[in-house]
mmCIF file of N, CA and C in Angstrom:
data_model
loop_
_atom_site.group_PDB
_atom_site.id
_atom_site.type_symbol
_atom_site.label_atom_id
_atom_site.label_comp_id
_atom_site.label_asym_id
_atom_site.label_seq_id
_atom_site.Cartn_x
_atom_site.Cartn_y
_atom_site.Cartn_z
ATOM 1 N N ASP A 1 109.195 -105.420 30.351
ATOM 2 C CA ASP A 1 108.891 -106.899 30.238
ATOM 3 C C ASP A 1 108.967 -107.744 31.882
ATOM 4 N N LYS A 2 107.686 -107.926 32.136
ATOM 5 C CA LYS A 2 107.594 -108.490 33.710
ATOM 6 C C LYS A 2 108.351 -109.852 33.536
ATOM 7 N N ASN A 3 108.417 -110.599 32.534
ATOM 8 C CA ASN A 3 108.604 -111.965 32.525
ATOM 9 C C ASN A 3 110.039 -112.436 32.635
ATOM 10 N N LEU A 4 110.731 -112.112 33.680
ATOM 11 C CA LEU A 4 112.132 -112.125 33.633
ATOM 12 C C LEU A 4 112.491 -113.886 33.850
ATOM 13 N N GLN A 5 113.404 -114.571 33.401
ATOM 14 C CA GLN A 5 114.052 -115.760 33.622
ATOM 15 C C GLN A 5 115.196 -115.509 34.532
ATOM 16 N N ILE A 6 114.621 -116.124 35.668
ATOM 17 C CA ILE A 6 115.777 -116.112 36.849
ATOM 18 C C ILE A 6 116.746 -117.215 36.804
ATOM 19 N N ASP A 7 117.953 -116.852 36.949
ATOM 20 C CA ASP A 7 118.915 -118.023 37.047
ATOM 21 C C ASP A 7 119.787 -117.694 38.465
ATOM 22 N N ILE A 8 119.403 -118.842 39.318
ATOM 23 C CA ILE A 8 120.591 -118.463 40.595
ATOM 24 C C ILE A 8 121.539 -119.638 40.619
ATOM 25 N N LYS A 9 122.637 -119.067 40.926
ATOM 26 C CA LYS A 9 123.901 -119.943 41.006
ATOM 27 C C LYS A 9 124.402 -119.853 42.533
ATOM 28 N N GLU A 10 124.860 -121.033 43.284
ATOM 29 C CA GLU A 10 125.356 -121.105 44.654
ATOM 30 C C GLU A 10 126.782 -121.663 44.499
ATOM 31 N N LYS A 11 127.695 -120.981 45.395
ATOM 32 C CA LYS A 11 129.018 -121.695 45.523
ATOM 33 C C LYS A 11 129.327 -121.573 46.956
ATOM 34 N N GLU A 12 130.201 -122.366 47.284
ATOM 35 C CA GLU A 12 130.773 -122.398 48.629
ATOM 36 C C GLU A 12 132.383 -122.596 48.465
ATOM 37 N N LYS A 13 132.919 -121.830 49.754
ATOM 38 C CA LYS A 13 134.404 -122.348 50.043
ATOM 39 C C LYS A 13 134.485 -122.538 51.365
ATOM 40 N N PHE A 14 135.052 -123.559 51.629
ATOM 41 C CA PHE A 14 135.394 -123.996 53.287
ATOM 42 C C PHE A 14 136.882 -123.877 53.573
ATOM 43 N N ASP A 15 137.277 -123.242 54.677
ATOM 44 C CA ASP A 15 138.535 -123.226 55.130
ATOM 45 C C ASP A 15 138.598 -123.616 56.451
ATOM 46 N N GLN A 16 139.138 -124.474 56.913
ATOM 47 C CA GLN A 16 139.325 -125.239 58.145
ATOM 48 C C GLN A 16 140.431 -124.416 58.821
ATOM 49 N N GLU A 17 139.973 -123.941 59.976
ATOM 50 C CA GLU A 17 140.946 -123.081 60.863
ATOM 51 C C GLU A 17 141.293 -124.242 62.018
ATOM 52 N N GLU A 18 142.279 -123.848 62.788
ATOM 53 C CA GLU A 18 142.455 -124.681 64.325
ATOM 54 C C GLU A 18 141.145 -124.558 64.952
ATOM 55 N N LYS A 19 140.763 -123.492 65.118
ATOM 56 C CA LYS A 19 139.424 -123.072 66.173
ATOM 57 C C LYS A 19 138.001 -123.143 65.491
ATOM 58 N N GLY A 20 137.952 -123.163 64.095
ATOM 59 C CA GLY A 20 136.720 -123.127 63.654
ATOM 60 C C GLY A 20 136.757 -123.520 62.292
ATOM 61 N N LEU A 21 135.621 -123.409 61.621
ATOM 62 C CA LEU A 21 135.216 -123.765 60.064
ATOM 63 C C LEU A 21 134.784 -122.152 59.519
ATOM 64 N N LYS A 22 135.708 -121.865 58.564
ATOM 65 C CA LYS A 22 135.352 -120.516 57.805
ATOM 66 C C LYS A 22 134.789 -120.772 56.583
ATOM 67 N N VAL A 23 133.297 -120.409 56.306
ATOM 68 C CA VAL A 23 132.743 -120.454 55.010
ATOM 69 C C VAL A 23 132.740 -119.299 54.157
ATOM 70 N N LEU A 24 132.869 -119.233 53.023
ATOM 71 C CA LEU A 24 132.516 -118.149 51.959
ATOM 72 C C LEU A 24 131.303 -118.626 51.068
ATOM 73 N N TYR A 25 129.992 -118.178 51.131
ATOM 74 C CA TYR A 25 128.969 -118.709 50.426
ATOM 75 C C TYR A 25 128.497 -117.430 49.607
ATOM 76 N N THR A 26 128.504 -117.845 48.535
ATOM 77 C CA THR A 26 128.204 -116.858 47.403
ATOM 78 C C THR A 26 126.749 -117.341 46.673
ATOM 79 N N ILE A 27 125.848 -116.500 46.748
ATOM 80 C CA ILE A 27 124.743 -116.728 45.589
ATOM 81 C C ILE A 27 124.685 -115.389 44.823
ATOM 82 N N SER A 28 124.327 -115.994 43.370
ATOM 83 C CA SER A 28 124.309 -114.986 42.289
ATOM 84 C C SER A 28 123.125 -115.179 41.644
ATOM 85 N N LEU A 29 122.388 -114.088 41.299
ATOM 86 C CA LEU A 29 120.902 -114.118 40.455
ATOM 87 C C LEU A 29 121.135 -113.166 39.440
ATOM 88 N N LYS A 30 120.726 -113.868 38.052
ATOM 89 C CA LYS A 30 120.511 -112.854 36.897
ATOM 90 C C LYS A 30 119.299 -113.160 36.446
ATOM 91 N N GLY A 31 118.796 -111.895 36.316
ATOM 92 C CA GLY A 31 117.276 -111.986 35.781
ATOM 93 C C GLY A 31 117.364 -111.481 34.161
ATOM 94 N N LYS A 32 116.730 -112.184 33.389
ATOM 95 C CA LYS A 32 116.988 -112.112 31.732
ATOM 96 C C LYS A 32 115.546 -111.826 31.270
ATOM 97 N N SER A 33 115.428 -111.179 30.409
ATOM 98 C CA SER A 33 114.008 -110.952 29.572
ATOM 99 C C SER A 33 114.469 -111.788 28.327
ATOM 100 N N PRO A 34 113.308 -112.475 28.025
ATOM 101 C CA PRO A 34 113.253 -113.405 26.710
ATOM 102 C C PRO A 34 113.853 -112.723 25.510
ATOM 103 N N ASN A 35 113.483 -111.180 25.696
ATOM 104 C CA ASN A 35 113.587 -110.143 24.346
ATOM 105 C C ASN A 35 115.058 -109.630 24.356
ATOM 106 N N PHE A 36 115.626 -109.797 25.324
ATOM 107 C CA PHE A 36 117.325 -109.147 25.207
ATOM 108 C C PHE A 36 118.267 -110.014 25.388
ATOM 109 N N ASP A 37 119.487 -109.825 24.939
ATOM 110 C CA ASP A 37 120.635 -110.711 25.238
ATOM 111 C C ASP A 37 121.153 -110.199 26.667
ATOM 112 N N LYS A 38 121.370 -109.217 27.037
ATOM 113 C CA LYS A 38 122.116 -108.963 28.321
ATOM 114 C C LYS A 38 120.687 -109.146 29.553
ATOM 115 N N PRO A 39 121.369 -109.388 30.711
ATOM 116 C CA PRO A 39 120.281 -109.577 31.951
ATOM 117 C C PRO A 39 119.956 -108.242 32.094
ATOM 118 N N ALA A 40 118.645 -108.005 32.599
ATOM 119 C CA ALA A 40 118.164 -106.819 33.264
ATOM 120 C C ALA A 40 118.452 -106.493 34.478
ATOM 121 N N VAL A 41 119.076 -107.458 35.191
ATOM 122 C CA VAL A 41 119.425 -107.409 36.578
ATOM 123 C C VAL A 41 120.480 -108.443 36.898
ATOM 124 N N GLU A 42 121.392 -108.364 37.752
ATOM 125 C CA GLU A 42 122.328 -109.235 38.198
ATOM 126 C C GLU A 42 122.552 -108.622 39.675
ATOM 127 N N ILE A 43 122.538 -109.698 40.574
ATOM 128 C CA ILE A 43 122.751 -109.139 42.118
ATOM 129 C C ILE A 43 123.632 -110.635 42.511
ATOM 130 N N SER A 44 124.789 -110.322 42.954
ATOM 131 C CA SER A 44 125.548 -111.230 43.691
ATOM 132 C C SER A 44 126.085 -110.860 45.363
ATOM 133 N N VAL A 45 125.838 -112.027 46.216
ATOM 134 C CA VAL A 45 126.480 -111.516 47.472
ATOM 135 C C VAL A 45 127.227 -112.779 48.047
ATOM 136 N N THR A 46 128.261 -112.407 48.929
ATOM 137 C CA THR A 46 128.855 -113.530 49.548
ATOM 138 C C THR A 46 128.788 -113.172 51.056
ATOM 139 N N TYR A 47 128.464 -114.331 51.580
ATOM 140 C CA TYR A 47 128.228 -114.287 53.033
ATOM 141 C C TYR A 47 129.506 -114.970 53.863
ATOM 142 N N ASN A 48 130.031 -114.646 54.587
ATOM 143 C CA ASN A 48 131.406 -114.833 55.595
ATOM 144 C C ASN A 48 130.548 -115.630 56.836
ATOM 145 N N ILE A 49 130.891 -116.918 56.885
ATOM 146 C CA ILE A 49 130.207 -117.730 57.997
ATOM 147 C C ILE A 49 131.338 -118.205 58.761
ATOM 148 N N TYR A 50 131.218 -118.157 60.076
ATOM 149 C CA TYR A 50 132.373 -118.767 60.782
ATOM 150 C C TYR A 50 131.475 -119.735 62.102
ATOM 151 N N TYR A 51 132.080 -120.989 61.949
ATOM 152 C CA TYR A 51 131.686 -121.860 63.062
ATOM 153 C C TYR A 51 133.086 -122.120 63.806
ATOM 154 N N SER A 52 132.694 -121.736 65.438
ATOM 155 C CA SER A 52 133.903 -122.065 66.120
ATOM 156 C C SER A 52 133.910 -123.651 66.369
ATOM 157 N N LYS A 53 134.982 -124.274 66.827
ATOM 158 C CA LYS A 53 135.275 -125.499 67.683
ATOM 159 C C LYS A 53 135.728 -125.397 68.760
ATOM 160 N N LYS A 54 135.206 -126.227 69.680
ATOM 161 C CA LYS A 54 135.949 -126.193 71.203
ATOM 162 C C LYS A 54 136.958 -127.175 71.267
ATOM 163 N N GLU A 55 137.277 -128.120 70.190
ATOM 164 C CA GLU A 55 138.227 -128.972 70.094
ATOM 165 C C GLU A 55 138.976 -128.980 68.816
ATOM 166 N N LYS A 56 140.139 -129.383 68.707
ATOM 167 C CA LYS A 56 140.898 -129.470 67.675
ATOM 168 C C LYS A 56 140.525 -130.612 66.837
ATOM 169 N N LEU A 57 139.594 -130.581 65.721
ATOM 170 C CA LEU A 57 138.837 -131.617 65.388
ATOM 171 C C LEU A 57 139.038 -131.282 63.749
ATOM 172 N N GLN A 58 139.396 -132.274 62.909
ATOM 173 C CA GLN A 58 139.688 -132.160 61.860
ATOM 174 C C GLN A 58 138.199 -132.536 60.998
ATOM 175 N N ILE A 59 137.504 -131.639 60.087
ATOM 176 C CA ILE A 59 136.215 -132.221 59.446
ATOM 177 C C ILE A 59 136.648 -132.865 58.099
ATOM 178 N N SER A 60 135.922 -133.818 58.017
ATOM 179 C CA SER A 60 136.176 -134.610 56.556
ATOM 180 C C SER A 60 135.655 -133.985 55.542
ATOM 181 N N GLU A 61 136.267 -134.325 54.492
ATOM 182 C CA GLU A 61 135.766 -133.468 52.996
ATOM 183 C C GLU A 61 133.907 -134.067 52.780
ATOM 184 N N ASP A 62 133.958 -135.288 53.276
ATOM 185 C CA ASP A 62 132.489 -135.974 53.028
ATOM 186 C C ASP A 62 131.617 -135.136 53.620
ATOM 187 N N PHE A 63 131.755 -134.365 54.661
ATOM 188 C CA PHE A 63 130.910 -133.612 55.394
ATOM 189 C C PHE A 63 130.399 -132.321 54.743
ATOM 190 N N PHE A 64 131.230 -131.775 53.899
ATOM 191 C CA PHE A 64 130.999 -130.491 53.118
ATOM 192 C C PHE A 64 129.775 -130.378 52.413
ATOM 193 N N GLU A 65 129.480 -131.209 51.373
ATOM 194 C CA GLU A 65 128.729 -131.308 50.270
ATOM 195 C C GLU A 65 127.400 -131.489 50.994
ATOM 196 N N PRO A 66 126.736 -132.451 52.167
ATOM 197 C CA PRO A 66 125.581 -132.390 52.534
ATOM 198 C C PRO A 66 125.341 -131.102 53.592
ATOM 199 N N PHE A 67 126.469 -130.871 54.312
ATOM 200 C CA PHE A 67 126.092 -129.574 55.137
ATOM 201 C C PHE A 67 126.080 -128.480 54.196
ATOM 202 N N SER A 68 126.582 -128.185 53.158
ATOM 203 C CA SER A 68 126.350 -127.089 52.425
ATOM 204 C C SER A 68 124.787 -127.204 51.629
ATOM 205 N N LYS A 69 124.443 -128.227 51.089
ATOM 206 C CA LYS A 69 123.254 -128.345 50.774
ATOM 207 C C LYS A 69 121.990 -128.129 51.624
ATOM 208 N N PHE A 70 122.067 -129.045 52.941
ATOM 209 C CA PHE A 70 121.023 -128.952 53.779
ATOM 210 C C PHE A 70 120.916 -127.959 54.803
ATOM 211 N N ILE A 71 122.265 -127.385 55.060
ATOM 212 C CA ILE A 71 122.408 -126.461 56.476
ATOM 213 C C ILE A 71 122.544 -125.145 55.811
ATOM 214 N N LEU A 72 123.930 -124.940 55.222
ATOM 215 C CA LEU A 72 124.169 -123.843 54.730
ATOM 216 C C LEU A 72 122.965 -123.202 53.763
ATOM 217 N N GLY A 73 122.717 -123.853 52.827
ATOM 218 C CA GLY A 73 122.085 -123.300 51.609
ATOM 219 C C GLY A 73 120.648 -122.943 52.000
ATOM 220 N N MET A 74 120.126 -123.665 52.858
ATOM 221 C CA MET A 74 118.640 -123.405 53.808
ATOM 222 C C MET A 74 118.666 -122.124 54.329
ATOM 223 N N MET A 75 119.984 -122.109 55.475
ATOM 224 C CA MET A 75 120.075 -121.053 56.404
ATOM 225 C C MET A 75 120.427 -119.650 55.696
ATOM 226 N N VAL A 76 121.063 -119.627 54.595
ATOM 227 C CA VAL A 76 121.810 -118.332 54.056
ATOM 228 C C VAL A 76 120.530 -117.929 53.191
ATOM 229 N N TRP A 77 119.543 -119.046 52.452
ATOM 230 C CA TRP A 77 118.595 -118.530 51.580
ATOM 231 C C TRP A 77 117.715 -117.176 51.972
ATOM 232 N N THR A 78 117.370 -117.301 53.169
ATOM 233 C CA THR A 78 116.228 -116.480 53.821
ATOM 234 C C THR A 78 117.082 -115.068 53.752
ATOM 235 N N TYR A 79 118.237 -115.070 54.081
ATOM 236 C CA TYR A 79 119.066 -113.739 53.993
ATOM 237 C C TYR A 79 119.187 -113.143 52.459
ATOM 238 N N PHE A 80 119.335 -113.967 51.684
ATOM 239 C CA PHE A 80 119.534 -113.516 50.420
ATOM 240 C C PHE A 80 118.088 -113.122 49.693
ATOM 241 N N ARG A 81 116.967 -113.790 49.802
ATOM 242 C CA ARG A 81 115.724 -113.650 49.586
ATOM 243 C C ARG A 81 115.451 -111.994 50.149
ATOM 244 N N GLU A 82 115.840 -111.803 51.267
ATOM 245 C CA GLU A 82 115.620 -110.548 51.521
ATOM 246 C C GLU A 82 116.433 -109.290 51.013
ATOM 247 N N PHE A 83 117.677 -109.924 50.719
ATOM 248 C CA PHE A 83 118.532 -108.851 50.120
ATOM 249 C C PHE A 83 118.073 -108.589 48.724
ATOM 250 N N VAL A 84 117.851 -109.357 48.016
ATOM 251 C CA VAL A 84 117.281 -109.315 46.638
ATOM 252 C C VAL A 84 116.223 -108.447 46.456
ATOM 253 N N GLN A 85 115.203 -108.486 47.620
ATOM 254 C CA GLN A 85 113.848 -107.770 47.534
ATOM 255 C C GLN A 85 114.247 -106.289 47.973
ATOM 256 N N ASN A 86 115.101 -106.220 48.739
ATOM 257 C CA ASN A 86 115.539 -105.005 48.953
ATOM 258 C C ASN A 86 116.210 -104.377 48.021
ATOM 259 N N MET A 87 117.202 -104.747 47.221
ATOM 260 C CA MET A 87 117.948 -104.427 46.416
ATOM 261 C C MET A 87 117.192 -103.930 45.256
ATOM 262 N N ILE A 88 116.198 -104.884 44.765
ATOM 263 C CA ILE A 88 115.398 -104.541 43.609
ATOM 264 C C ILE A 88 114.458 -103.264 43.784
ATOM 265 N N GLY A 89 113.863 -103.129 45.288
ATOM 266 C CA GLY A 89 113.354 -101.852 45.333
ATOM 267 C C GLY A 89 114.042 -100.544 45.462
ATOM 268 N N ARG A 90 115.243 -100.895 45.938
ATOM 269 C CA ARG A 90 116.087 -99.320 45.974
ATOM 270 C C ARG A 90 116.632 -99.296 44.136
ATOM 271 N N MET A 91 116.604 -100.237 43.308
ATOM 272 C CA MET A 91 116.751 -100.032 42.018
ATOM 273 C C MET A 91 115.567 -99.206 41.189
ATOM 274 N N ASN A 92 114.709 -99.273 41.965
ATOM 275 C CA ASN A 92 113.202 -98.821 41.539
ATOM 276 C C ASN A 92 112.509 -99.662 40.331
ATOM 277 N N LEU A 93 113.001 -101.099 40.653
ATOM 278 C CA LEU A 93 112.308 -101.769 39.661
ATOM 279 C C LEU A 93 111.195 -102.624 40.310
ATOM 280 N N PRO A 94 110.326 -103.107 39.397
ATOM 281 C CA PRO A 94 109.153 -104.058 39.922
ATOM 282 C C PRO A 94 109.328 -104.867 40.941
ATOM 283 N N PRO A 95 108.792 -105.024 42.159
ATOM 284 C CA PRO A 95 109.174 -106.232 43.196
ATOM 285 C C PRO A 95 109.289 -107.655 42.453
ATOM 286 N N LEU A 96 110.210 -108.232 43.292
ATOM 287 C CA LEU A 96 110.731 -109.608 42.823
ATOM 288 C C LEU A 96 110.927 -110.129 44.169
ATOM 289 N N THR A 97 109.827 -111.108 44.473
ATOM 290 C CA THR A 97 110.093 -111.891 45.726
ATOM 291 C C THR A 97 110.568 -113.615 45.306
ATOM 292 N N LEU A 98 111.652 -113.984 46.065
ATOM 293 C CA LEU A 98 111.816 -115.498 45.759
ATOM 294 C C LEU A 98 111.348 -116.173 46.227
ATOM 295 N N PRO A 99 110.993 -117.282 45.782
ATOM 296 C CA PRO A 99 110.298 -118.547 46.539
ATOM 297 C C PRO A 99 110.923 -118.957 47.696
ATOM 298 N N LEU A 100 110.223 -119.719 48.526
ATOM 299 C CA LEU A 100 111.048 -120.564 49.834
ATOM 300 C C LEU A 100 111.835 -121.403 48.895
ATOM 301 N N LYS A 101 113.015 -122.092 49.639
ATOM 302 C CA LYS A 101 113.822 -122.765 49.190
ATOM 303 C C LYS A 101 113.245 -124.214 49.292
ATOM 304 N N ARG A 102 113.410 -125.084 48.536
ATOM 305 C CA ARG A 102 113.043 -126.610 48.558
ATOM 306 C C ARG A 102 114.030 -127.483 48.430
ATOM 307 N N LEU A 103 113.958 -128.642 49.067
ATOM 308 C CA LEU A 103 114.877 -129.357 48.970
ATOM 309 C C LEU A 103 114.856 -130.564 47.793
#
């Protein structure tokens, strides 16, 4: 069945360090056929991103949500799209190209 229902989840974890900001950004994809209970394909990847700071600066919690949504999510999405397409090909499954991400 070529009509997969695609479910994508994203989550991030921020860790402030003295000289930088460390982010673990995980994106998970499940592709499920309406005819079966179990997913036909599951792909999950975690990106480790590090931003360095020149000054000892504490970043407020209010910064993280918009930063994650507008910057990290958009930046990481292009790498995730390529990763999914590559892995699907390696699994010898029909091609799956994820769309561009929209805000």
